[in-house]
mmCIF file of C-alpha atoms in Angstrom:
data_model
loop_
_atom_site.group_PDB
_atom_site.id
_atom_site.type_symbol
_atom_site.label_atom_id
_atom_site.label_comp_id
_atom_site.label_asym_id
_atom_site.label_seq_id
_atom_site.Cartn_x
_atom_site.Cartn_y
_atom_site.Cartn_z
ATOM 1 C CA MET I 1 72.276 15.970 55.540
ATOM 2 C CA GLY I 2 71.849 19.728 55.409
ATOM 3 C CA LEU I 3 73.767 22.664 53.987
ATOM 4 C CA GLY I 4 76.643 22.236 56.438
ATOM 5 C CA GLY I 5 77.078 18.593 55.508
ATOM 6 C CA HIS I 6 77.073 19.411 51.813
ATOM 7 C CA LEU I 7 79.684 22.121 52.396
ATOM 8 C CA LEU I 8 81.934 19.512 54.007
ATOM 9 C CA TRP I 9 81.350 17.245 51.024
ATOM 10 C CA SER I 10 82.443 20.061 48.687
ATOM 11 C CA SER I 11 85.921 19.824 50.222
ATOM 12 C CA VAL I 12 85.910 16.028 49.920
ATOM 13 C CA ILE I 13 84.801 16.294 46.285
ATOM 14 C CA ARG I 14 87.621 18.727 45.533
ATOM 15 C CA ARG I 15 90.152 16.208 46.875
ATOM 16 C CA LEU I 16 88.560 13.355 44.880
ATOM 17 C CA HIS I 17 88.721 15.534 41.770
ATOM 18 C CA GLU I 18 92.389 16.317 42.406
ATOM 19 C CA ASP I 19 93.095 12.608 42.826
ATOM 20 C CA SER I 20 91.403 11.454 39.620
ATOM 21 C CA GLY I 21 91.625 14.540 37.433
ATOM 22 C CA SER I 22 88.008 13.966 36.394
ATOM 23 C CA PRO I 23 84.734 15.463 37.662
ATOM 24 C CA VAL I 24 83.210 13.420 40.474
ATOM 25 C CA ARG I 25 79.875 11.737 39.820
ATOM 26 C CA VAL I 26 77.844 12.779 42.844
ATOM 27 C CA GLY I 27 74.444 11.384 43.709
ATOM 28 C CA TYR I 28 72.461 9.173 46.053
ATOM 29 C CA LEU I 29 72.541 5.505 47.034
ATOM 30 C CA PRO I 30 71.198 3.348 44.187
ATOM 31 C CA GLY I 31 68.225 1.082 44.632
ATOM 32 C CA LEU I 32 67.920 -2.465 43.353
ATOM 33 C CA SER I 33 66.300 -1.312 40.101
ATOM 34 C CA ASP I 34 69.191 1.084 39.470
ATOM 35 C CA LEU I 35 71.749 -1.697 39.854
ATOM 36 C CA PHE I 36 69.829 -3.874 37.388
ATOM 37 C CA ARG I 37 70.084 -1.021 34.876
ATOM 38 C CA GLY I 38 73.818 -0.645 35.485
ATOM 39 C CA GLU I 39 73.440 2.623 37.420
ATOM 40 C CA LEU I 40 75.566 3.443 40.465
ATOM 41 C CA HIS I 41 73.212 6.183 41.671
ATOM 42 C CA ASP I 42 69.507 6.552 42.350
ATOM 43 C CA ALA I 43 68.342 7.529 38.864
ATOM 44 C CA SER I 44 65.219 9.283 40.175
ATOM 45 C CA ARG I 45 67.149 11.903 42.187
ATOM 46 C CA SER I 46 69.806 14.450 41.283
ATOM 47 C CA ILE I 47 71.993 17.038 43.042
ATOM 48 C CA GLN I 48 72.109 19.129 39.861
ATOM 49 C CA ASN I 49 70.248 22.075 41.436
ATOM 50 C CA ASP I 50 71.534 21.585 44.966
ATOM 51 C CA THR I 51 72.135 24.834 46.862
ATOM 52 C CA ILE I 52 75.779 23.984 47.590
ATOM 53 C CA PHE I 53 76.791 21.855 44.592
ATOM 54 C CA ARG I 54 75.188 23.894 41.803
ATOM 55 C CA ASP I 55 77.609 25.102 39.088
ATOM 56 C CA ASN I 56 80.546 23.249 40.668
ATOM 57 C CA PRO I 57 82.910 22.299 37.795
ATOM 58 C CA ARG I 58 84.401 19.502 39.898
ATOM 59 C CA ILE I 59 81.067 17.673 39.865
ATOM 60 C CA ASP I 60 79.411 15.609 37.158
ATOM 61 C CA PRO I 61 75.848 15.621 38.537
ATOM 62 C CA GLN I 62 73.883 12.532 37.671
ATOM 63 C CA ARG I 63 70.729 13.769 35.976
ATOM 64 C CA ALA I 64 67.407 12.521 37.277
ATOM 65 C CA THR I 65 65.483 10.243 34.940
ATOM 66 C CA LYS I 66 61.902 9.068 35.115
ATOM 67 C CA LYS I 67 61.374 6.036 37.313
ATOM 68 C CA SER I 68 57.953 4.451 37.740
ATOM 69 C CA ARG I 69 56.184 4.639 41.086
ATOM 70 C CA LEU I 70 56.294 0.861 41.276
ATOM 71 C CA LEU I 71 60.095 0.768 40.933
ATOM 72 C CA ILE I 72 60.480 3.572 43.476
ATOM 73 C CA ALA I 73 58.266 1.647 45.912
ATOM 74 C CA VAL I 74 60.221 -1.580 45.328
ATOM 75 C CA ASP I 75 63.562 0.188 45.860
ATOM 76 C CA ARG I 76 62.340 1.765 49.097
ATOM 77 C CA ALA I 77 60.948 -1.550 50.318
ATOM 78 C CA VAL I 78 64.258 -3.312 49.651
ATOM 79 C CA ILE I 79 66.227 -0.618 51.520
ATOM 80 C CA ALA I 80 63.744 -0.782 54.418
ATOM 81 C CA ALA I 81 64.073 -4.579 54.555
ATOM 82 C CA LEU I 82 67.879 -4.373 54.518
ATOM 83 C CA ARG I 83 67.766 -1.860 57.349
ATOM 84 C CA LEU I 84 65.365 -4.041 59.349
ATOM 85 C CA LEU I 85 67.587 -7.101 58.866
ATOM 86 C CA GLY I 86 70.711 -5.170 59.795
ATOM 87 C CA LEU I 87 72.133 -5.620 56.286
ATOM 88 C CA LEU I 88 72.060 -2.027 55.043
ATOM 89 C CA ARG I 89 75.679 -1.414 56.030
ATOM 90 C CA ALA I 90 76.717 -4.525 54.071
ATOM 91 C CA TYR I 91 74.765 -3.270 51.038
ATOM 92 C CA GLU I 92 76.493 0.106 51.259
ATOM 93 C CA ARG I 93 79.892 -1.561 51.521
ATOM 94 C CA PHE I 94 79.099 -3.534 48.370
ATOM 95 C CA ILE I 95 78.167 -0.316 46.543
ATOM 96 C CA PHE I 96 81.353 1.346 47.764
ATOM 97 C CA TRP I 97 83.368 -1.655 46.558
ATOM 98 C CA LEU I 98 81.814 -1.065 43.126
ATOM 99 C CA VAL I 99 82.793 2.614 43.415
ATOM 100 C CA CYS I 100 86.427 1.658 44.011
ATOM 101 C CA GLN I 101 86.344 -0.781 41.098
ATOM 102 C CA MET I 102 84.985 1.945 38.817
ATOM 103 C CA ARG I 103 87.728 4.318 39.981
ATOM 104 C CA HIS I 104 90.392 1.801 38.944
ATOM 105 C CA ARG I 105 88.725 0.979 35.624
ATOM 106 C CA SER I 106 87.513 4.379 34.416
ATOM 107 C CA GLY I 107 89.530 6.811 36.524
ATOM 108 C CA VAL I 108 86.361 8.444 37.862
ATOM 109 C CA TRP I 109 85.237 8.670 41.482
ATOM 110 C CA HIS I 110 81.577 8.267 42.457
ATOM 111 C CA ALA I 111 80.296 9.801 45.697
ATOM 112 C CA HIS I 112 77.036 8.967 47.488
ATOM 113 C CA ILE I 113 76.319 11.800 49.907
ATOM 114 C CA ASP I 114 73.517 9.941 51.716
ATOM 115 C CA MET I 115 75.469 6.775 52.590
ATOM 116 C CA ARG I 116 75.479 6.066 56.327
ATOM 117 C CA LEU I 117 78.849 4.464 55.649
ATOM 118 C CA HIS I 118 80.181 8.013 55.234
ATOM 119 C CA SER I 119 78.486 9.355 58.355
ATOM 120 C CA TYR I 120 80.800 10.888 60.936
ATOM 121 C CA VAL I 121 78.501 9.674 63.721
ATOM 122 C CA ARG I 122 79.804 6.482 65.332
ATOM 123 C CA ARG I 123 76.840 5.917 67.611
ATOM 124 C CA GLU I 124 73.586 7.719 68.335
ATOM 125 C CA THR I 125 71.884 7.488 71.731
ATOM 126 C CA PRO I 126 68.619 9.056 72.939
ATOM 127 C CA ASP I 127 70.485 12.022 74.432
ATOM 128 C CA ARG I 128 73.645 12.461 72.362
ATOM 129 C CA MET I 129 75.721 11.557 69.325
ATOM 130 C CA VAL I 130 79.153 9.958 69.578
ATOM 131 C CA TRP I 131 81.464 11.130 66.803
ATOM 132 C CA LYS I 132 83.955 8.929 65.013
ATOM 133 C CA GLU I 133 87.605 9.355 65.871
ATOM 134 C CA GLY I 134 90.202 10.186 63.239
ATOM 135 C CA GLY I 135 90.524 13.948 63.167
ATOM 136 C CA HIS I 136 88.502 16.452 61.216
ATOM 137 C CA ILE I 137 85.221 15.331 59.660
ATOM 138 C CA ILE I 138 86.763 15.790 56.213
ATOM 139 C CA ASP I 139 89.638 13.508 57.264
ATOM 140 C CA ILE I 140 87.116 10.859 58.292
ATOM 141 C CA LEU I 141 85.214 11.072 55.004
ATOM 142 C CA LEU I 142 88.363 10.979 52.869
ATOM 143 C CA ALA I 143 89.780 8.031 54.825
ATOM 144 C CA ASN I 144 87.046 5.872 53.279
ATOM 145 C CA TYR I 145 88.537 6.680 49.872
ATOM 146 C CA GLY I 146 92.101 6.068 51.041
ATOM 147 C CA LEU I 147 92.971 9.753 50.677
ATOM 148 C CA ILE I 148 94.397 12.400 52.994
ATOM 149 C CA ALA I 149 93.022 15.937 53.158
ATOM 150 C CA ARG I 150 95.306 18.688 51.910
ATOM 151 C CA ASP I 151 93.156 21.375 53.508
ATOM 152 C CA TYR I 152 89.697 21.821 54.980
ATOM 153 C CA GLU I 153 88.413 24.592 52.746
ATOM 154 C CA CYS I 154 84.869 24.253 51.436
ATOM 155 C CA GLU I 155 83.663 25.869 48.236
ATOM 156 C CA ILE I 156 80.632 27.218 46.416
ATOM 157 C CA TYR I 157 80.694 28.347 42.790
ATOM 158 C CA PHE I 158 78.518 31.254 41.689
ATOM 159 C CA SER I 159 76.920 31.930 38.321
ATOM 160 C CA PRO I 160 77.268 35.279 36.478
ATOM 161 C CA HIS I 161 73.558 35.860 37.192
ATOM 162 C CA GLU I 162 74.167 35.537 40.946
ATOM 163 C CA GLU I 163 77.216 37.801 40.764
ATOM 164 C CA GLU I 164 75.149 40.450 38.993
ATOM 165 C CA ALA I 165 72.284 40.126 41.500
ATOM 166 C CA VAL I 166 74.657 40.790 44.407
ATOM 167 C CA ASN I 167 76.269 43.659 42.475
ATOM 168 C CA ARG I 168 72.848 45.299 42.217
ATOM 169 C CA LEU I 169 72.166 44.647 45.902
ATOM 170 C CA GLN I 170 75.469 46.240 46.925
ATOM 171 C CA GLU I 171 74.829 49.244 44.702
ATOM 172 C CA SER I 172 71.341 49.736 46.139
ATOM 173 C CA LEU I 173 72.786 49.642 49.672
ATOM 174 C CA LYS I 174 75.804 51.791 48.703
ATOM 175 C CA LEU I 175 78.182 49.191 50.135
ATOM 176 C CA THR I 176 81.891 49.118 49.334
ATOM 177 C CA THR I 177 84.173 46.384 50.715
ATOM 178 C CA ASP I 178 84.396 47.740 54.260
ATOM 179 C CA PHE I 179 81.200 46.257 55.637
ATOM 180 C CA VAL I 180 80.439 43.462 58.083
ATOM 181 C CA VAL I 181 77.728 40.814 57.681
ATOM 182 C CA ILE I 182 75.867 39.506 60.728
ATOM 183 C CA GLU I 183 73.198 36.855 61.258
ATOM 184 C CA PRO I 184 72.275 37.057 64.966
ATOM 185 C CA HIS I 185 69.637 34.330 64.976
ATOM 186 C CA SER I 186 70.393 30.673 65.661
ATOM 187 C CA ASN I 187 68.648 27.737 64.008
ATOM 188 C CA SER I 188 66.451 26.842 66.966
ATOM 189 C CA GLN I 189 64.941 23.865 65.127
ATOM 190 C CA TRP I 190 68.318 22.080 65.261
ATOM 191 C CA PHE I 191 70.101 23.654 68.212
ATOM 192 C CA GLY I 192 67.405 25.111 70.471
ATOM 193 C CA ASP I 193 68.932 28.002 72.387
ATOM 194 C CA LEU I 194 72.393 26.385 72.665
ATOM 195 C CA ARG I 195 73.925 28.791 70.165
ATOM 196 C CA GLU I 196 71.856 31.839 71.021
ATOM 197 C CA TRP I 197 73.710 35.006 71.943
ATOM 198 C CA SER I 198 71.570 37.686 73.548
ATOM 199 C CA PHE I 199 70.300 40.437 71.275
ATOM 200 C CA GLU I 200 71.764 43.014 73.660
ATOM 201 C CA ARG I 201 75.253 41.643 73.029
ATOM 202 C CA TRP I 202 74.732 41.780 69.283
ATOM 203 C CA GLU I 203 73.559 45.391 69.649
ATOM 204 C CA ARG I 204 76.816 46.253 71.426
ATOM 205 C CA VAL I 205 78.798 44.609 68.608
ATOM 206 C CA VAL I 206 76.924 46.692 66.018
ATOM 207 C CA GLU I 207 77.505 49.853 68.052
ATOM 208 C CA TRP I 208 81.251 49.128 68.316
ATOM 209 C CA LEU I 209 81.510 48.483 64.573
ATOM 210 C CA HIS I 210 79.659 51.718 63.798
ATOM 211 C CA ASP I 211 82.069 53.599 66.045
ATOM 212 C CA HIS I 212 84.870 52.226 63.846
ATOM 213 C CA ASN I 213 83.071 53.189 60.607
ATOM 214 C CA TYR I 214 82.034 49.686 59.534
ATOM 215 C CA PRO I 215 78.481 49.406 58.156
ATOM 216 C CA VAL I 216 76.715 46.286 59.424
ATOM 217 C CA VAL I 217 74.472 44.228 57.155
ATOM 218 C CA GLN I 218 72.038 41.769 58.724
ATOM 219 C CA ILE I 219 71.111 38.744 56.619
ATOM 220 C CA GLY I 220 68.802 35.810 57.317
ATOM 221 C CA GLU I 221 65.135 34.943 57.137
ATOM 222 C CA GLY I 222 62.588 37.709 56.863
ATOM 223 C CA GLY I 223 60.171 38.459 59.677
ATOM 224 C CA ARG I 224 62.715 38.155 62.495
ATOM 225 C CA PRO I 225 63.951 40.986 64.770
ATOM 226 C CA VAL I 226 66.511 43.290 63.178
ATOM 227 C CA LEU I 227 69.414 44.801 65.093
ATOM 228 C CA GLU I 228 69.204 48.549 65.647
ATOM 229 C CA GLY I 229 71.596 50.317 63.311
ATOM 230 C CA ALA I 230 71.994 47.328 60.984
ATOM 231 C CA ILE I 231 71.186 47.486 57.282
ATOM 232 C CA ASP I 232 68.255 45.095 56.915
ATOM 233 C CA VAL I 233 68.720 42.582 54.094
ATOM 234 C CA THR I 234 66.710 39.829 55.797
ATOM 235 C CA GLY I 235 64.476 38.014 53.351
ATOM 236 C CA ARG I 236 65.970 39.880 50.367
ATOM 237 C CA ALA I 237 68.816 37.529 49.458
ATOM 238 C CA SER I 238 68.867 33.799 48.794
ATOM 239 C CA PHE I 239 71.261 31.610 50.757
ATOM 240 C CA ARG I 240 73.776 31.636 47.908
ATOM 241 C CA GLU I 241 73.491 35.404 47.419
ATOM 242 C CA ALA I 242 74.016 35.905 51.157
ATOM 243 C CA VAL I 243 77.154 33.743 51.004
ATOM 244 C CA LEU I 244 78.457 35.796 48.076
ATOM 245 C CA LEU I 245 77.744 38.981 50.026
ATOM 246 C CA MET I 246 79.754 37.584 52.957
ATOM 247 C CA LYS I 247 82.590 36.713 50.590
ATOM 248 C CA ARG I 248 82.807 40.368 49.557
ATOM 249 C CA ALA I 249 82.554 41.722 53.108
ATOM 250 C CA ARG I 250 85.418 42.618 55.421
ATOM 251 C CA LEU I 251 83.986 40.125 57.939
#
């Protein structure tokens, strides 16, 4: 699951937090060794520094602890065997049953963001994916917890250091609030050219915005073509800083 999937989970986590009133313990599917130690998450992995979840007060990130290579290998072998035998879904349902029991006993929700049980894909074929029915993806995820979405807003929380970094960037570019942020390049690794819009069209958009006195800031990876007339910030801002810049923009 990538950044988009984690953004969707941020909305789900907010709803779980509203339901319980306690920070949600977010992590990954536990292995057999974790269960023997009374852990409901993979103790060797943590979302503490995740790009989307970092600094989120609604989350109680499960800290990573040292796990021997042997235990990691055993856990992976057990998961692989369950998958091969067609029992992985049953294992996940057992873990989720434990999650629900913990919610009733301690008042705290646990969330495993890598569970296939929570996938919004119903079936995958060689040429396409068939999505589950039931409304918005957030509706589908929350239905597993017996909850209904109140909205579909996703969220990222920023640290004072990140706020200050973007302040300095804005000052160096002499940007007020009347600017527009553009990223004209599609992620070809995932989508090929399905989402590509010709550069000429983007150039016309920039020209129109300039005619209406809106500075245009281009974000994204460095080393890619930059639109004529755009303020080039490619490669200068992290993903989170770029999101914060978009938050402050007119569009």
